[in-house]
């Protein structure tokens, strides 16, 4: 019986050819593929400006800095999410604060956000599993309290949501100031490691471009002298660049995005039919991109171990961030929605190369475990 992992990249000969071409070209990094990949991401998300960076965590870090997050500030993110969103707040020296989630959807709500903090400087809602929280409501409140919204769309490339009769894309930044993406191999498309920040704001874009490359600018309008070689470090930045090798892979992958997301939705539909009472609820109007497929399952530990014995990989997304020992110093307490969600959540295998045969094997094995 072959092993079915919970997630897996899909790499084909076109991807390999695209990477090989860059390896034979003059540019391994900072060449033409970077701007081409950024343009493709802009088209896929609808966000006019995109800055690709070395990973999704770097994207969160730069987005927090571009938002002006400082040590005296508070940043809020979801208690159920990857640690990177809370860590980015900490990288900026600010205090992390965690909003509870609705255990039925796994998502932060306006109400849980408002309970978490009254005057946050930055709000990072997480598009858990590829679903999307109520971004319009979050953005409206953020505007009222002067906060910047950074949508953590690492799971959600290809997802859409509705607001007042219109359809919007995740990471389009219509209801956020910035959005971040990750191209880790488990995500909708991969560059190995990789990430991006999307925005509609030209000033944030300029700032992000500089922060990605050491804080250095070559923009003539900003320079004190005009010699051809002259450039200036005007802020403390980083080397968070993505290589042309990775961008070529990303460009090849993004051509298959619709197909990948479509296949994820087909697998989700099979799981939905098999486990209608265990699935996470996708909010009305949202079309999830299904980075993950999470169920709420009784006897979770036993199910996890039994599935592993049957060569089926599953994972828990996520342990509430406040349970991580390194967050103990922030006294973040326990949150009831996150506790309820975490007690039984389990991510079933979900990746585009999964066949119906694989999916049915997962379904039948799990059903037989649950009958015992
Ligand atoms: C929700 C979420 N945000 C951010 C990240 C960070 O992305 P990366 O692994 O590319 O640094 C991840 C990665 O798994 C994630 O799942």
XYZ file of C-alpha atoms and ligand atoms in Angstrom:
388
model
C 0.000 0.000 0.000
C 1.588 3.287 -1.086
C 1.880 6.135 1.372
C -0.554 9.030 0.850
C 0.940 12.179 2.420
C -1.306 14.954 3.716
C 0.200 17.354 1.149
C 2.486 17.131 -1.851
C 3.721 19.390 -4.661
C 2.962 18.666 -8.323
C 6.035 19.129 -10.514
C 5.940 18.240 -14.212
C 8.375 18.337 -17.135
C 7.346 21.938 -18.012
C 8.420 23.037 -14.510
C 11.743 21.251 -14.857
C 12.290 22.755 -18.330
C 11.504 26.274 -17.027
C 14.056 25.952 -14.213
C 16.660 24.406 -16.529
C 16.341 27.325 -18.949
C 17.159 29.802 -16.177
C 20.130 27.706 -15.066
C 21.479 28.028 -18.625
C 20.797 31.786 -18.799
C 22.812 34.818 -17.658
C 20.648 35.489 -14.596
C 20.216 33.237 -11.603
C 18.815 36.027 -9.465
C 17.463 39.568 -9.968
C 16.880 38.848 -13.653
C 13.729 39.066 -15.784
C 11.829 36.182 -14.181
C 11.227 38.127 -10.966
C 9.138 40.840 -12.644
C 7.417 38.238 -14.861
C 6.355 36.196 -11.841
C 5.206 39.332 -10.027
C 3.086 40.303 -13.053
C 1.562 36.807 -13.171
C 0.709 36.999 -9.470
C -0.796 40.434 -9.980
C -3.025 38.996 -12.698
C -3.963 35.956 -10.591
C -4.884 37.979 -7.489
C -6.037 41.250 -9.033
C -3.682 43.211 -6.748
C -1.873 45.815 -8.873
C 1.449 45.610 -7.005
C 3.247 42.407 -6.010
C 6.682 42.012 -4.398
C 8.037 38.468 -4.329
C 10.287 37.529 -1.417
C 12.196 34.528 -0.119
C 9.270 32.996 1.829
C 5.859 33.761 3.307
C 7.354 34.537 6.720
C 9.616 37.196 5.180
C 6.515 38.560 3.428
C 4.740 38.904 6.794
C 7.826 40.511 8.335
C 8.138 43.131 5.593
C 4.395 43.795 5.561
C 4.495 44.530 9.312
C 7.467 46.883 8.846
C 5.855 48.623 5.874
C 2.740 49.094 8.044
C 4.969 50.994 10.477
C 4.580 48.469 13.310
C 6.791 49.573 16.215
C 7.794 48.175 19.641
C 5.132 50.248 21.410
C 2.374 48.754 19.200
C 0.033 45.783 19.383
C -0.524 43.442 16.455
C -3.422 40.963 16.379
C -3.573 37.704 14.508
C -5.639 34.543 14.714
C -4.990 32.085 17.560
C -5.334 29.291 15.003
C -2.781 29.854 12.280
C 0.858 29.153 11.574
C 3.230 30.769 14.085
C 4.720 32.961 11.332
C 1.949 35.588 11.516
C 2.424 36.106 15.266
C 6.212 35.944 14.884
C 6.174 38.713 12.273
C 4.555 40.999 14.860
C 7.349 40.036 17.261
C 10.103 40.609 14.659
C 8.939 44.226 14.529
C 9.365 44.354 18.320
C 5.602 44.794 18.844
C 3.382 42.838 21.227
C 1.404 39.938 19.721
C -2.218 39.536 20.645
C -4.400 36.601 19.566
C -8.014 36.729 18.435
C -10.199 33.708 19.021
C -11.828 31.883 16.117
C -15.223 30.510 15.266
C -14.656 26.756 15.830
C -17.058 25.888 12.999
C -15.039 27.759 10.365
C -11.603 28.075 11.996
C -11.662 31.799 11.166
C -11.252 35.007 13.155
C -14.485 37.035 13.256
C -15.056 40.750 13.760
C -16.374 39.986 17.221
C -13.398 37.843 18.299
C -11.063 40.493 16.871
C -12.719 43.298 18.806
C -12.535 41.242 21.992
C -8.796 40.699 21.497
C -7.652 44.323 21.236
C -9.162 47.793 21.192
C -6.413 49.706 19.357
C -4.195 47.360 17.353
C -1.770 48.868 14.870
C -1.821 45.806 12.636
C -4.442 43.089 12.105
C -3.442 39.831 10.388
C -6.544 37.743 9.604
C -5.630 34.224 8.440
C -7.376 32.592 5.452
C -7.275 29.235 7.231
C -7.346 26.179 4.922
C -8.058 28.411 1.888
C -11.280 29.884 3.236
C -11.638 33.644 3.832
C -12.788 35.494 6.982
C -15.153 38.476 6.792
C -12.510 40.842 5.422
C -14.915 43.709 4.592
C -16.119 43.865 8.221
C -12.567 43.571 9.556
C -11.339 46.290 7.205
C -14.180 48.636 8.173
C -13.337 48.333 11.858
C -9.589 48.579 11.139
C -10.144 51.869 9.327
C -12.125 53.177 12.305
C -9.330 52.343 14.796
C -6.439 53.284 12.471
C -5.098 49.733 11.973
C -3.470 48.230 8.894
C -4.956 44.944 7.621
C -2.517 42.312 6.334
C -4.453 39.344 4.958
C -2.481 36.137 5.545
C -3.524 34.463 2.296
C -0.772 31.814 2.451
C -3.500 29.128 2.155
C -5.835 30.935 -0.191
C -4.382 31.635 -3.633
C -7.329 30.928 -5.952
C -10.061 31.419 -3.329
C -12.897 33.920 -3.778
C -15.465 35.561 -1.489
C -18.584 37.642 -1.997
C -19.472 41.014 -0.608
C -22.587 43.023 -1.475
C -23.208 40.914 -4.562
C -19.669 41.182 -5.987
C -17.031 38.446 -6.108
C -13.518 39.222 -4.896
C -10.311 37.216 -4.986
C -8.264 36.350 -1.907
C -5.152 38.579 -1.805
C -6.772 41.091 -4.175
C -6.350 43.674 -1.372
C -9.790 45.187 -2.039
C -10.539 44.666 1.677
C -7.020 44.804 3.095
C -3.945 47.032 2.869
C -1.623 44.151 2.041
C -1.904 40.395 1.603
C 0.809 37.792 1.812
C 1.247 34.517 -0.066
C 3.501 31.495 0.483
C 4.881 29.157 -2.154
C 5.970 26.406 0.205
C 5.549 22.986 -1.499
C 2.283 22.215 0.313
C 0.618 25.370 -1.049
C -1.432 25.845 -4.244
C 1.705 26.620 -6.261
C 5.337 26.235 -5.225
C 8.748 27.792 -5.763
C 10.400 25.528 -3.151
C 10.562 28.336 -0.630
C 8.970 31.609 -1.629
C 6.424 34.245 -0.792
C 4.883 37.505 -1.945
C 3.264 40.659 -0.660
C 0.349 42.082 -2.643
C -0.969 45.622 -2.320
C -2.938 48.369 -4.076
C -0.906 51.118 -2.392
C 1.973 52.546 -4.461
C 3.758 53.932 -1.369
C 3.665 50.593 0.439
C 4.924 48.964 -2.750
C 7.945 51.317 -2.950
C 8.694 50.695 0.714
C 8.425 46.895 0.321
C 10.745 46.933 -2.710
C 13.414 48.743 -0.698
C 13.021 46.588 2.414
C 13.431 43.449 0.266
C 16.884 44.615 -0.836
C 18.704 45.927 2.260
C 16.711 49.179 2.360
C 18.671 50.314 -0.694
C 17.072 52.588 -3.294
C 18.208 53.408 -6.832
C 15.189 55.635 -7.441
C 16.750 58.815 -8.936
C 14.087 61.040 -7.368
C 15.181 59.938 -3.900
C 18.970 60.091 -4.383
C 21.257 62.889 -3.268
C 23.510 62.591 -6.337
C 23.051 61.149 -9.832
C 26.255 59.200 -10.672
C 25.352 55.978 -12.491
C 26.705 53.744 -9.740
C 25.100 55.667 -6.895
C 22.562 54.014 -4.626
C 21.606 54.701 -1.052
C 20.563 52.634 1.931
C 17.858 54.835 3.361
C 16.376 52.335 5.835
C 17.463 49.098 7.473
C 16.307 46.352 5.101
C 17.043 42.710 4.402
C 18.100 40.328 1.676
C 14.690 38.692 1.198
C 14.978 38.326 -2.583
C 13.550 35.396 -4.527
C 15.839 33.965 -7.233
C 15.096 33.798 -10.962
C 15.358 30.014 -10.649
C 12.472 30.038 -8.176
C 10.476 32.626 -10.119
C 10.741 30.499 -13.285
C 9.280 27.584 -11.331
C 6.572 29.861 -9.963
C 5.695 31.113 -13.464
C 5.384 27.579 -14.750
C 3.311 26.568 -11.716
C 0.934 29.529 -11.863
C -0.155 28.514 -15.373
C -1.665 25.446 -13.685
C -3.234 27.297 -10.749
C -6.849 26.999 -11.961
C -6.426 23.294 -12.649
C -4.766 22.702 -9.263
C -7.509 24.558 -7.375
C -10.228 22.832 -9.378
C -8.788 19.424 -8.468
C -8.577 20.416 -4.800
C -12.266 21.366 -4.946
C -13.162 18.014 -6.535
C -11.374 16.137 -3.736
C -13.086 18.365 -1.147
C -16.479 17.535 -2.696
C -15.776 13.809 -2.251
C -14.784 14.367 1.393
C -17.827 16.630 1.932
C -20.121 13.873 0.739
C -18.439 11.267 2.943
C -18.162 13.375 6.115
C -20.958 15.969 5.978
C -21.087 16.384 9.773
C -17.331 16.600 10.343
C -16.212 19.160 7.784
C -15.323 22.759 8.528
C -18.020 25.171 7.456
C -17.007 27.418 4.575
C -18.670 30.828 5.088
C -21.514 31.756 2.767
C -20.223 33.217 -0.501
C -16.677 31.886 -0.046
C -15.182 29.447 -2.562
C -12.282 27.873 -0.719
C -9.000 27.097 -2.481
C -8.627 24.076 -0.146
C -4.966 24.253 0.766
C -6.128 21.955 3.566
C -9.180 19.836 4.236
C -9.873 19.846 7.973
C -12.389 17.634 9.724
C -13.529 17.635 13.320
C -13.142 14.051 14.380
C -13.805 12.274 17.694
C -10.911 10.260 19.188
C -8.507 12.348 17.063
C -5.284 10.824 18.399
C -6.490 7.275 17.760
C -7.708 8.217 14.249
C -4.372 9.911 13.469
C -2.431 6.817 14.591
C -4.721 4.321 12.844
C -4.558 6.249 9.571
C -0.748 6.333 9.873
C -0.744 2.531 10.322
C -2.673 2.382 7.057
C -0.045 4.520 5.303
C -2.195 7.641 5.275
C -0.591 10.872 6.469
C -2.625 13.460 8.332
C -1.646 16.544 10.325
C -3.052 18.956 12.871
C -3.481 22.569 11.696
C -2.902 24.157 14.093
C -1.916 23.942 17.716
C -3.215 27.252 19.176
C -0.304 29.687 19.092
C -0.719 30.523 22.806
C 0.225 26.904 23.631
C 3.701 27.358 22.111
C 6.226 27.643 24.962
C 7.965 30.620 23.363
C 4.712 32.611 23.563
C 4.267 31.966 27.321
C 5.863 35.323 28.186
C 2.939 37.166 26.540
C 0.340 35.608 28.895
C -2.099 35.091 26.047
C -4.339 32.759 28.058
C -6.676 30.178 26.544
C -9.401 30.952 24.048
C -12.611 28.851 24.024
C -13.173 28.778 20.256
C -9.559 27.819 19.554
C -9.659 25.132 22.270
C -12.831 23.623 20.843
C -11.463 23.647 17.293
C -8.056 22.248 18.281
C -9.468 19.382 20.371
C -10.694 17.458 17.299
C -9.202 19.016 14.162
C -7.366 16.829 11.672
C -6.202 17.629 8.123
C -6.876 14.837 5.627
C -4.646 14.319 2.567
C -5.261 17.060 -0.007
C -3.126 17.740 -3.077
C -3.885 18.025 -6.799
C -2.149 14.775 -7.792
C -4.444 12.748 -5.517
C -6.564 10.405 -7.597
C -10.167 9.459 -6.852
C -8.776 6.050 -5.915
C -6.479 7.670 -3.304
C -9.332 9.821 -2.006
C -11.664 6.861 -1.714
C -8.969 4.912 0.114
C -8.710 7.723 2.676
C -12.511 7.886 2.982
C -13.036 4.138 3.353
C -10.160 3.703 5.812
C -11.405 6.565 7.962
C -14.997 5.298 7.841
C -13.879 1.867 8.974
C -11.844 3.378 11.854
C -14.862 5.440 12.930
C -17.127 2.357 12.916
C -14.902 0.524 15.414
C -0.997 30.574 7.304
C 0.471 30.670 7.009
N 1.058 31.871 7.059
C 2.366 32.021 6.804
C 3.172 30.958 6.472
C 4.628 31.166 6.251
O 5.017 30.819 4.966
P 6.477 30.260 4.644
O 6.529 28.833 5.081
O 6.563 30.399 3.154
O 7.451 31.102 5.362
C 2.609 29.686 6.391
C 3.432 28.529 6.039
O 3.130 27.405 6.145
C 1.221 29.531 6.675
O 0.631 28.338 6.625
